[in-house]
Short mmCIF file of C-alpha atoms in Angstrom, two decimals:
data_model
loop_
_atom_site.label_atom_id
_atom_site.label_comp_id
_atom_site.label_asym_id
_atom_site.label_seq_id
_atom_site.Cartn_x
_atom_site.Cartn_y
_atom_site.Cartn_z
CA MET A 806 24.05 28.58 13.65
CA THR A 807 27.74 30.10 14.75
CA TYR A 808 29.12 28.71 17.75
CA TYR A 809 31.79 30.58 19.94
CA SER A 810 34.95 29.76 21.86
CA SER A 811 34.76 30.11 25.80
CA ALA A 812 37.74 28.87 26.16
CA SER A 813 40.32 30.89 28.62
CA ALA A 814 43.64 31.93 27.46
CA SER A 815 44.95 28.58 29.91
CA VAL A 816 43.21 26.46 28.01
CA ARG A 817 44.93 28.05 24.68
CA THR A 818 48.22 27.66 26.44
CA MET A 819 50.89 24.70 24.64
CA PRO A 820 52.82 22.54 26.96
CA SER A 821 56.48 23.49 26.32
CA GLU A 822 56.98 19.93 25.75
CA TRP A 823 55.99 19.48 22.35
CA PRO A 824 59.10 19.04 19.84
CA PRO A 825 59.98 21.96 17.93
CA LEU A 826 59.22 21.27 13.73
CA LYS A 827 62.17 21.22 11.97
CA LEU A 828 62.48 22.71 8.51
CA TYR A 829 64.96 23.12 5.79
CA LEU A 830 64.80 26.51 4.40
CA ARG A 831 66.63 27.57 1.06
CA GLU A 832 68.18 30.62 2.55
CA THR A 833 68.86 29.30 6.28
CA GLY A 834 68.91 26.30 6.35
CA ARG A 835 67.60 23.80 8.32
CA GLN A 836 65.25 25.96 11.72
CA SER A 837 63.43 24.64 14.19
CA PHE A 838 60.02 26.21 15.01
CA SER A 839 57.69 26.35 17.69
CA VAL A 840 54.56 24.12 16.81
CA ALA A 841 52.78 26.30 19.09
CA ASP A 842 52.82 29.15 16.37
CA LEU A 843 51.77 27.22 13.43
CA VAL A 844 48.19 28.68 12.64
CA TYR A 845 47.31 26.29 9.72
CA LEU A 846 48.73 24.19 7.01
CA GLN A 847 47.19 24.51 3.58
CA ALA A 848 47.42 21.71 0.64
CA VAL A 849 48.04 22.89 -2.73
CA ALA A 850 49.45 19.80 -4.97
CA ASN A 851 52.36 18.74 -3.74
CA TYR A 852 53.25 21.90 -1.71
CA SER A 853 52.04 22.75 1.63
CA TRP A 854 51.52 26.32 2.94
CA LEU A 855 52.49 26.90 6.43
CA ASN A 856 50.88 30.07 7.89
CA TRP A 857 52.60 31.14 11.06
CA VAL A 858 50.46 33.45 13.78
CA ASP A 859 53.41 36.40 13.13
CA GLY A 860 52.02 36.71 9.74
CA ARG A 861 54.43 34.34 8.01
CA ARG A 862 53.50 32.24 4.95
CA MET A 863 56.18 29.59 3.79
CA LEU A 864 55.53 27.44 0.93
CA MET A 865 57.55 23.86 1.39
CA PRO A 866 57.86 20.92 -1.42
CA ARG A 867 56.18 18.48 1.39
CA THR A 868 52.13 17.14 1.39
CA LEU A 869 49.81 17.38 4.40
CA LYS A 870 50.29 13.83 4.47
CA TYR A 871 54.36 14.23 5.83
CA TYR A 872 53.56 17.25 8.13
CA SER A 873 50.45 15.35 9.47
CA PRO A 874 52.53 12.70 11.51
CA LYS A 875 54.80 15.57 12.92
CA LEU A 876 51.86 17.04 14.87
CA PRO A 877 50.65 16.45 18.11
CA THR A 878 46.42 15.49 17.58
CA GLU A 879 45.37 16.71 20.55
CA LEU A 880 46.36 20.44 18.94
CA PHE A 881 45.67 20.02 15.51
CA ILE A 882 42.45 18.76 13.68
CA ARG A 883 41.72 18.10 9.84
CA LEU A 884 39.28 20.73 8.40
CA HIS A 885 39.29 19.57 4.72
CA ARG A 886 41.47 17.56 2.65
CA ASN A 887 43.71 20.33 1.92
CA CYS A 888 43.95 22.10 5.48
CA VAL A 889 45.03 20.97 9.21
CA VAL A 890 44.17 23.58 12.04
CA ASN A 891 45.94 24.56 14.99
CA LYS A 892 43.07 24.25 17.70
CA ARG A 893 44.21 26.78 19.75
CA TYR A 894 43.58 29.58 16.80
CA VAL A 895 39.64 28.78 16.05
CA ASP A 896 37.61 31.34 17.54
CA ARG A 897 34.30 30.24 16.42
CA LEU A 898 32.83 28.12 13.49
CA GLU A 899 29.60 28.95 11.64
CA ARG A 900 27.61 25.94 10.06
CA THR A 901 26.55 26.36 6.41
CA GLU A 902 24.75 24.60 3.82
CA THR A 903 28.32 23.15 2.28
CA GLY A 904 30.00 22.40 5.17
CA GLY A 905 30.81 24.74 7.79
CA LEU A 906 33.19 27.56 8.48
CA VAL A 907 36.11 27.95 11.16
CA HIS A 908 36.97 31.61 12.03
CA LEU A 909 40.50 31.92 13.53
CA SER A 910 41.37 34.44 16.37
CA THR A 911 43.69 36.07 13.28
CA GLY A 912 41.22 36.89 11.44
CA GLU A 913 41.24 34.34 8.55
CA VAL A 914 38.02 31.80 7.94
CA LEU A 915 38.80 28.38 6.81
CA PRO A 916 35.95 26.16 5.01
CA VAL A 917 34.97 22.90 7.03
CA SER A 918 34.24 19.71 4.90
CA ARG A 919 30.20 18.64 5.05
CA ARG A 920 31.92 15.36 5.80
CA ARG A 921 34.06 16.25 8.66
CA TRP A 922 31.75 19.22 9.99
CA GLY A 923 30.71 16.28 12.77
CA THR A 924 34.46 15.81 13.59
CA VAL A 925 35.41 18.87 13.80
CA ARG A 926 32.58 20.12 16.19
CA ARG A 927 33.54 17.31 18.60
CA GLN A 928 36.83 17.49 18.69
CA LEU A 929 36.62 21.07 19.30
CA ALA A 930 33.74 20.57 22.00
CA HIS A 931 36.47 20.89 24.70
CA ASN A 932 37.48 24.17 23.75
CA MET A 933 33.70 25.27 23.38
CA PRO A 934 31.71 23.38 26.02
CA HIS A 935 28.82 25.08 24.70
CA LEU A 936 28.60 22.50 21.09
CA ASN A 937 28.04 19.84 23.53
#
């Protein structure tokens, strides 16, 4: 079964009050990045890939456990033990035998674990009212 987002552009807008995510980059030093532009984070061992809306990917030497408290819980949801996604970029959910899939507006598809499927579906119900 597939669920589509019916969220309008106003639902997907981000309050400007969220503090930026401060990252240290070897080439340029400490920089601030808008949380609104962060599409998803994906863990690989003790590193995290940060994937941005403009297509940039940054490999950072920190775990998801480090980044999770720095992200607004109203905006980010954990899909799997190794993936956190920004709800603003979720276009649709798809149920599968092994859990589910989240289709992003960037064209990427991320897996949802079987155990987290119900939680993910409930948390995205605000953006996708037909899930209720």
